[in-house]
Every structure is written in structure tokens, then in C-alpha cells.
Amino acid sequence: MAISENIGKFISRIFYTVKAESAEWQKANLPELDKLKHDRALANLELKQSLDKMEIRFKEECNRIRLEEERQTMQFKEFLDSIDEMKTNMLSYYTTMPKPIALMIHHHAGELLKEAWFSQDTRARLRNQTRFSDLMLTITEDLAELGNDSTARALPEKTLAFIQNRIEG
């Protein structure tokens, strides 16, 4: 029993010594510990503020993107509506033109618009925008010549030539 009591006292003394040294260390380092706690609280506050700012920026960026996408969708719809209007004008001005040809021109214009609108490559997008503009100008030119020309044409020849050149080229 004496050995177990001695072991118990030894462990008790070690425990007391460690506890006393820990208390002395904490007392000696209390200013540093308090400063560390203060710095940690300050860092947490700064982090929270930074996260709050980032969340606000993220929400605002999402709003800007949503508004821009809505605007882009409206513009795209306007273009589609103008292509539909162009098809209607062609059918009314070229009364003998078969409807499938007008639909093919309409489809071609729609495809050019999609290529111009949705291309990820800036150069390709600009090139397709130019092609779309050229097609629309050619159609407008064909329609304008109908009013100026005394000989009625059955088909929008320049428009069809433009499409043919694009397909071959």
C-alpha cells in the first residue's frame, strides 16, 4: 500500500505542479492572452464585414447580370420580330414568290442572327453580325428596288444571290 500511496502522492504533486505552473504562466502572459483574444475578436469582426460586403457585391452582380440578360432577351426578340416582319413584307411585295423561298430566307436570317448573337468568340460574333447586317441590307435593297423598278420581279434576286454566295463561300 505504501507504494500505491507514494505513486498517488507523486501524481498528485505532478498534477498540482502542472496546474500551478499553468496558472503562473497564464498570470504572467495575461496581457498577451487578452491582446490575442482582442485581436481574434477584431479579426472575426473584420472577416464578417468583408464577407457581408462580398455578399452584397455578389447579389448586386447577380442583379446586373439578370437585368443585362433581360435586356439582351428583349433585343433578341426585337430582332426576331423584325425578321418576321421582313418575311411578311417579302411575301406581300413578291406576290408570285413561293412561300418556301420566303421561309428559307427567313430561316437563313434567323440562323445568322443566332450565330451573331450567341457566338462566344468575339471575332466570330462580329463577323456574323456583319453578315446578318449585310443580309438585312440586301433584303432592304431588293424591296426598295421593287418600288423604283417598273419591271416587277418574281424573286428577291440579290437576297438569293447573297445566300447562295454565303453557302458556297
PDB file of N, CA, C and O in Angstrom, residues 21-73:
ATOM      1  N   GLU A  21       1.996  25.807 -12.391  1.00  0.00           N
ATOM      2  CA  GLU A  21       2.788  26.419 -13.456  1.00  0.00           C
ATOM      3  C   GLU A  21       1.894  26.994 -14.547  1.00  0.00           C
ATOM      4  O   GLU A  21       2.174  28.059 -15.095  1.00  0.00           O
ATOM      5  N   SER A  22       0.805  26.296 -14.831  1.00  0.00           N
ATOM      6  CA  SER A  22      -0.143  26.786 -15.837  1.00  0.00           C
ATOM      7  C   SER A  22      -0.775  28.085 -15.373  1.00  0.00           C
ATOM      8  O   SER A  22      -0.901  29.034 -16.135  1.00  0.00           O
ATOM      9  N   ALA A  23      -1.144  28.132 -14.097  1.00  0.00           N
ATOM     10  CA  ALA A  23      -1.745  29.355 -13.546  1.00  0.00           C
ATOM     11  C   ALA A  23      -0.731  30.495 -13.567  1.00  0.00           C
ATOM     12  O   ALA A  23      -1.078  31.635 -13.909  1.00  0.00           O
ATOM     13  N   GLU A  24       0.517  30.199 -13.183  1.00  0.00           N
ATOM     14  CA  GLU A  24       1.561  31.229 -13.207  1.00  0.00           C
ATOM     15  C   GLU A  24       1.812  31.721 -14.636  1.00  0.00           C
ATOM     16  O   GLU A  24       1.975  32.911 -14.869  1.00  0.00           O
ATOM     17  N   TRP A  25       1.840  30.766 -15.573  1.00  0.00           N
ATOM     18  CA  TRP A  25       2.072  31.137 -16.978  1.00  0.00           C
ATOM     19  C   TRP A  25       0.938  32.015 -17.487  1.00  0.00           C
ATOM     20  O   TRP A  25       1.168  33.023 -18.150  1.00  0.00           O
ATOM     21  N   GLN A  26      -0.304  31.621 -17.157  1.00  0.00           N
ATOM     22  CA  GLN A  26      -1.458  32.423 -17.592  1.00  0.00           C
ATOM     23  C   GLN A  26      -1.411  33.810 -16.961  1.00  0.00           C
ATOM     24  O   GLN A  26      -1.698  34.810 -17.622  1.00  0.00           O
ATOM     25  N   LYS A  27      -1.050  33.867 -15.675  1.00  0.00           N
ATOM     26  CA  LYS A  27      -0.964  35.164 -14.984  1.00  0.00           C
ATOM     27  C   LYS A  27       0.137  36.021 -15.611  1.00  0.00           C
ATOM     28  O   LYS A  27      -0.051  37.211 -15.828  1.00  0.00           O
ATOM     29  N   ALA A  28       1.263  35.386 -15.894  1.00  0.00           N
ATOM     30  CA  ALA A  28       2.387  36.126 -16.479  1.00  0.00           C
ATOM     31  C   ALA A  28       2.079  36.574 -17.904  1.00  0.00           C
ATOM     32  O   ALA A  28       2.548  37.619 -18.354  1.00  0.00           O
ATOM     33  N   ASN A  29       1.304  35.788 -18.611  1.00  0.00           N
ATOM     34  CA  ASN A  29       1.026  36.089 -20.014  1.00  0.00           C
ATOM     35  C   ASN A  29      -0.386  36.625 -20.246  1.00  0.00           C
ATOM     36  O   ASN A  29      -0.850  36.668 -21.379  1.00  0.00           O
ATOM     37  N   LEU A  30      -1.053  37.012 -19.156  1.00  0.00           N
ATOM     38  CA  LEU A  30      -2.432  37.508 -19.269  1.00  0.00           C
ATOM     39  C   LEU A  30      -2.563  38.688 -20.232  1.00  0.00           C
ATOM     40  O   LEU A  30      -3.474  38.686 -21.061  1.00  0.00           O
ATOM     41  N   PRO A  31      -1.689  39.678 -20.200  1.00  0.00           N
ATOM     42  CA  PRO A  31      -1.824  40.784 -21.166  1.00  0.00           C
ATOM     43  C   PRO A  31      -1.734  40.293 -22.623  1.00  0.00           C
ATOM     44  O   PRO A  31      -2.510  40.717 -23.471  1.00  0.00           O
ATOM     45  N   GLU A  32      -0.787  39.375 -22.885  1.00  0.00           N
ATOM     46  CA  GLU A  32      -0.666  38.853 -24.237  1.00  0.00           C
ATOM     47  C   GLU A  32      -1.891  38.031 -24.630  1.00  0.00           C
ATOM     48  O   GLU A  32      -2.368  38.103 -25.765  1.00  0.00           O
ATOM     49  N   LEU A  33      -2.394  37.253 -23.667  1.00  0.00           N
ATOM     50  CA  LEU A  33      -3.594  36.444 -23.934  1.00  0.00           C
ATOM     51  C   LEU A  33      -4.799  37.343 -24.216  1.00  0.00           C
ATOM     52  O   LEU A  33      -5.583  37.082 -25.136  1.00  0.00           O
ATOM     53  N   ASP A  34      -4.935  38.388 -23.404  1.00  0.00           N
ATOM     54  CA  ASP A  34      -6.038  39.329 -23.633  1.00  0.00           C
ATOM     55  C   ASP A  34      -5.896  40.006 -24.993  1.00  0.00           C
ATOM     56  O   ASP A  34      -6.878  40.179 -25.719  1.00  0.00           O
ATOM     57  N   LYS A  35      -4.661  40.383 -25.345  1.00  0.00           N
ATOM     58  CA  LYS A  35      -4.438  41.011 -26.654  1.00  0.00           C
ATOM     59  C   LYS A  35      -4.766  40.033 -27.771  1.00  0.00           C
ATOM     60  O   LYS A  35      -5.397  40.407 -28.768  1.00  0.00           O
ATOM     61  N   LEU A  36      -4.368  38.772 -27.608  1.00  0.00           N
ATOM     62  CA  LEU A  36      -4.693  37.765 -28.617  1.00  0.00           C
ATOM     63  C   LEU A  36      -6.198  37.583 -28.753  1.00  0.00           C
ATOM     64  O   LEU A  36      -6.728  37.470 -29.865  1.00  0.00           O
ATOM     65  N   LYS A  37      -6.912  37.559 -27.626  1.00  0.00           N
ATOM     66  CA  LYS A  37      -8.380  37.438 -27.670  1.00  0.00           C
ATOM     67  C   LYS A  37      -8.988  38.650 -28.373  1.00  0.00           C
ATOM     68  O   LYS A  37      -9.901  38.514 -29.184  1.00  0.00           O
ATOM     69  N   HIS A  38      -8.469  39.830 -28.037  1.00  0.00           N
ATOM     70  CA  HIS A  38      -8.964  41.058 -28.661  1.00  0.00           C
ATOM     71  C   HIS A  38      -8.676  41.045 -30.172  1.00  0.00           C
ATOM     72  O   HIS A  38      -9.547  41.369 -30.987  1.00  0.00           O
ATOM     73  N   ASP A  39      -7.443  40.663 -30.524  1.00  0.00           N
ATOM     74  CA  ASP A  39      -7.075  40.600 -31.946  1.00  0.00           C
ATOM     75  C   ASP A  39      -7.929  39.586 -32.697  1.00  0.00           C
ATOM     76  O   ASP A  39      -8.335  39.821 -33.837  1.00  0.00           O
ATOM     77  N   ARG A  40      -8.198  38.458 -32.048  1.00  0.00           N
ATOM     78  CA  ARG A  40      -9.028  37.430 -32.679  1.00  0.00           C
ATOM     79  C   ARG A  40     -10.455  37.936 -32.888  1.00  0.00           C
ATOM     80  O   ARG A  40     -11.042  37.749 -33.962  1.00  0.00           O
ATOM     81  N   ALA A  41     -11.006  38.600 -31.863  1.00  0.00           N
ATOM     82  CA  ALA A  41     -12.361  39.157 -31.987  1.00  0.00           C
ATOM     83  C   ALA A  41     -12.397  40.214 -33.090  1.00  0.00           C
ATOM     84  O   ALA A  41     -13.336  40.255 -33.893  1.00  0.00           O
ATOM     85  N   LEU A  42     -11.369  41.052 -33.150  1.00  0.00           N
ATOM     86  CA  LEU A  42     -11.285  42.089 -34.182  1.00  0.00           C
ATOM     87  C   LEU A  42     -11.170  41.453 -35.568  1.00  0.00           C
ATOM     88  O   LEU A  42     -11.838  41.874 -36.517  1.00  0.00           O
ATOM     89  N   ALA A  43     -10.343  40.421 -35.688  1.00  0.00           N
ATOM     90  CA  ALA A  43     -10.179  39.729 -36.974  1.00  0.00           C
ATOM     91  C   ALA A  43     -11.497  39.071 -37.399  1.00  0.00           C
ATOM     92  O   ALA A  43     -11.861  39.116 -38.581  1.00  0.00           O
ATOM     93  N   ASN A  44     -12.204  38.493 -36.445  1.00  0.00           N
ATOM     94  CA  ASN A  44     -13.506  37.887 -36.758  1.00  0.00           C
ATOM     95  C   ASN A  44     -14.502  38.946 -37.230  1.00  0.00           C
ATOM     96  O   ASN A  44     -15.264  38.714 -38.174  1.00  0.00           O
ATOM     97  N   LEU A  45     -14.482  40.093 -36.593  1.00  0.00           N
ATOM     98  CA  LEU A  45     -15.371  41.185 -36.994  1.00  0.00           C
ATOM     99  C   LEU A  45     -15.017  41.677 -38.397  1.00  0.00           C
ATOM    100  O   LEU A  45     -15.908  41.876 -39.243  1.00  0.00           O
ATOM    101  N   GLU A  46     -13.736  41.852 -38.664  1.00  0.00           N
ATOM    102  CA  GLU A  46     -13.303  42.294 -39.992  1.00  0.00           C
ATOM    103  C   GLU A  46     -13.662  41.263 -41.060  1.00  0.00           C
ATOM    104  O   GLU A  46     -14.095  41.616 -42.155  1.00  0.00           O
ATOM    105  N   LEU A  47     -13.489  40.002 -40.708  1.00  0.00           N
ATOM    106  CA  LEU A  47     -13.851  38.929 -41.635  1.00  0.00           C
ATOM    107  C   LEU A  47     -15.348  38.946 -41.927  1.00  0.00           C
ATOM    108  O   LEU A  47     -15.764  38.829 -43.081  1.00  0.00           O
ATOM    109  N   LYS A  48     -16.151  39.118 -40.881  1.00  0.00           N
ATOM    110  CA  LYS A  48     -17.606  39.177 -41.073  1.00  0.00           C
ATOM    111  C   LYS A  48     -17.984  40.359 -41.959  1.00  0.00           C
ATOM    112  O   LYS A  48     -18.811  40.226 -42.864  1.00  0.00           O
ATOM    113  N   GLN A  49     -17.357  41.515 -41.723  1.00  0.00           N
ATOM    114  CA  GLN A  49     -17.646  42.684 -42.551  1.00  0.00           C
ATOM    115  C   GLN A  49     -17.239  42.436 -44.002  1.00  0.00           C
ATOM    116  O   GLN A  49     -17.972  42.795 -44.925  1.00  0.00           O
ATOM    117  N   SER A  50     -16.087  41.824 -44.200  1.00  0.00           N
ATOM    118  CA  SER A  50     -15.637  41.512 -45.565  1.00  0.00           C
ATOM    119  C   SER A  50     -16.597  40.546 -46.245  1.00  0.00           C
ATOM    120  O   SER A  50     -16.938  40.721 -47.424  1.00  0.00           O
ATOM    121  N   LEU A  51     -17.031  39.540 -45.510  1.00  0.00           N
ATOM    122  CA  LEU A  51     -17.988  38.580 -46.076  1.00  0.00           C
ATOM    123  C   LEU A  51     -19.320  39.252 -46.399  1.00  0.00           C
ATOM    124  O   LEU A  51     -19.930  38.960 -47.434  1.00  0.00           O
ATOM    125  N   ASP A  52     -19.763  40.153 -45.522  1.00  0.00           N
ATOM    126  CA  ASP A  52     -21.007  40.882 -45.783  1.00  0.00           C
ATOM    127  C   ASP A  52     -20.884  41.730 -47.051  1.00  0.00           C
ATOM    128  O   ASP A  52     -21.800  41.766 -47.880  1.00  0.00           O
ATOM    129  N   LYS A  53     -19.740  42.407 -47.198  1.00  0.00           N
ATOM    130  CA  LYS A  53     -19.511  43.216 -48.402  1.00  0.00           C
ATOM    131  C   LYS A  53     -19.486  42.340 -49.647  1.00  0.00           C
ATOM    132  O   LYS A  53     -20.058  42.696 -50.678  1.00  0.00           O
ATOM    133  N   MET A  54     -18.810  41.200 -49.547  1.00  0.00           N
ATOM    134  CA  MET A  54     -18.740  40.292 -50.694  1.00  0.00           C
ATOM    135  C   MET A  54     -20.129  39.764 -51.055  1.00  0.00           C
ATOM    136  O   MET A  54     -20.462  39.639 -52.241  1.00  0.00           O
ATOM    137  N   GLU A  55     -20.935  39.484 -50.054  1.00  0.00           N
ATOM    138  CA  GLU A  55     -22.295  39.007 -50.314  1.00  0.00           C
ATOM    139  C   GLU A  55     -23.124  40.082 -51.018  1.00  0.00           C
ATOM    140  O   GLU A  55     -23.842  39.798 -51.981  1.00  0.00           O
ATOM    141  N   ILE A  56     -22.979  41.325 -50.569  1.00  0.00           N
ATOM    142  CA  ILE A  56     -23.696  42.435 -51.209  1.00  0.00           C
ATOM    143  C   ILE A  56     -23.239  42.582 -52.657  1.00  0.00           C
ATOM    144  O   ILE A  56     -24.060  42.708 -53.573  1.00  0.00           O
ATOM    145  N   ARG A  57     -21.921  42.547 -52.885  1.00  0.00           N
ATOM    146  CA  ARG A  57     -21.394  42.671 -54.246  1.00  0.00           C
ATOM    147  C   ARG A  57     -21.893  41.529 -55.123  1.00  0.00           C
ATOM    148  O   ARG A  57     -22.248  41.734 -56.287  1.00  0.00           O
ATOM    149  N   PHE A  58     -21.904  40.329 -54.569  1.00  0.00           N
ATOM    150  CA  PHE A  58     -22.366  39.167 -55.324  1.00  0.00           C
ATOM    151  C   PHE A  58     -23.837  39.327 -55.705  1.00  0.00           C
ATOM    152  O   PHE A  58     -24.209  39.094 -56.867  1.00  0.00           O
ATOM    153  N   LYS A  59     -24.668  39.740 -54.763  1.00  0.00           N
ATOM    154  CA  LYS A  59     -26.090  39.935 -55.055  1.00  0.00           C
ATOM    155  C   LYS A  59     -26.294  41.016 -56.106  1.00  0.00           C
ATOM    156  O   LYS A  59     -27.114  40.862 -57.008  1.00  0.00           O
ATOM    157  N   GLU A  60     -25.531  42.107 -55.992  1.00  0.00           N
ATOM    158  CA  GLU A  60     -25.650  43.196 -56.962  1.00  0.00           C
ATOM    159  C   GLU A  60     -25.172  42.756 -58.337  1.00  0.00           C
ATOM    160  O   GLU A  60     -25.777  43.101 -59.354  1.00  0.00           O
ATOM    161  N   GLU A  61     -24.107  41.984 -58.375  1.00  0.00           N
ATOM    162  CA  GLU A  61     -23.614  41.473 -59.657  1.00  0.00           C
ATOM    163  C   GLU A  61     -24.653  40.544 -60.281  1.00  0.00           C
ATOM    164  O   GLU A  61     -24.900  40.598 -61.490  1.00  0.00           O
ATOM    165  N   CYS A  62     -25.269  39.719 -59.469  1.00  0.00           N
ATOM    166  CA  CYS A  62     -26.343  38.841 -59.969  1.00  0.00           C
ATOM    167  C   CYS A  62     -27.496  39.669 -60.528  1.00  0.00           C
ATOM    168  O   CYS A  62     -28.048  39.335 -61.588  1.00  0.00           O
ATOM    169  N   ASN A  63     -27.857  40.739 -59.831  1.00  0.00           N
ATOM    170  CA  ASN A  63     -28.925  41.622 -60.320  1.00  0.00           C
ATOM    171  C   ASN A  63     -28.540  42.261 -61.649  1.00  0.00           C
ATOM    172  O   ASN A  63     -29.357  42.323 -62.573  1.00  0.00           O
ATOM    173  N   ARG A  64     -27.289  42.743 -61.746  1.00  0.00           N
ATOM    174  CA  ARG A  64     -26.832  43.356 -63.001  1.00  0.00           C
ATOM    175  C   ARG A  64     -26.862  42.343 -64.143  1.00  0.00           C
ATOM    176  O   ARG A  64     -27.303  42.663 -65.251  1.00  0.00           O
ATOM    177  N   ILE A  65     -26.406  41.140 -63.875  1.00  0.00           N
ATOM    178  CA  ILE A  65     -26.407  40.097 -64.909  1.00  0.00           C
ATOM    179  C   ILE A  65     -27.832  39.772 -65.322  1.00  0.00           C
ATOM    180  O   ILE A  65     -28.123  39.644 -66.517  1.00  0.00           O
ATOM    181  N   ARG A  66     -28.734  39.649 -64.349  1.00  0.00           N
ATOM    182  CA  ARG A  66     -30.134  39.356 -64.659  1.00  0.00           C
ATOM    183  C   ARG A  66     -30.748  40.466 -65.517  1.00  0.00           C
ATOM    184  O   ARG A  66     -31.394  40.187 -66.536  1.00  0.00           O
ATOM    185  N   LEU A  67     -30.492  41.721 -65.138  1.00  0.00           N
ATOM    186  CA  LEU A  67     -31.021  42.847 -65.913  1.00  0.00           C
ATOM    187  C   LEU A  67     -30.440  42.881 -67.317  1.00  0.00           C
ATOM    188  O   LEU A  67     -31.153  43.134 -68.293  1.00  0.00           O
ATOM    189  N   GLU A  68     -29.133  42.613 -67.431  1.00  0.00           N
ATOM    190  CA  GLU A  68     -28.490  42.593 -68.750  1.00  0.00           C
ATOM    191  C   GLU A  68     -29.061  41.458 -69.601  1.00  0.00           C
ATOM    192  O   GLU A  68     -29.317  41.650 -70.795  1.00  0.00           O
ATOM    193  N   GLU A  69     -29.277  40.303 -69.006  1.00  0.00           N
ATOM    194  CA  GLU A  69     -29.851  39.181 -69.752  1.00  0.00           C
ATOM    195  C   GLU A  69     -31.282  39.492 -70.197  1.00  0.00           C
ATOM    196  O   GLU A  69     -31.678  39.145 -71.310  1.00  0.00           O
ATOM    197  N   GLU A  70     -32.049  40.151 -69.340  1.00  0.00           N
ATOM    198  CA  GLU A  70     -33.410  40.550 -69.727  1.00  0.00           C
ATOM    199  C   GLU A  70     -33.361  41.530 -70.896  1.00  0.00           C
ATOM    200  O   GLU A  70     -34.144  41.421 -71.835  1.00  0.00           O
ATOM    201  N   ARG A  71     -32.422  42.479 -70.821  1.00  0.00           N
ATOM    202  CA  ARG A  71     -32.276  43.458 -71.899  1.00  0.00           C
ATOM    203  C   ARG A  71     -31.852  42.752 -73.190  1.00  0.00           C
ATOM    204  O   ARG A  71     -32.405  43.013 -74.262  1.00  0.00           O
ATOM    205  N   GLN A  72     -30.898  41.842 -73.087  1.00  0.00           N
ATOM    206  CA  GLN A  72     -30.441  41.099 -74.259  1.00  0.00           C
ATOM    207  C   GLN A  72     -31.583  40.271 -74.854  1.00  0.00           C
ATOM    208  O   GLN A  72     -31.720  40.203 -76.080  1.00  0.00           O
ATOM    209  N   THR A  73     -32.379  39.680 -74.006  1.00  0.00           N
ATOM    210  CA  THR A  73     -33.519  38.878 -74.478  1.00  0.00           C
ATOM    211  C   THR A  73     -34.524  39.760 -75.207  1.00  0.00           C
ATOM    212  O   THR A  73     -35.037  39.369 -76.269  1.00  0.00           O
TER     213      THR A  73
END
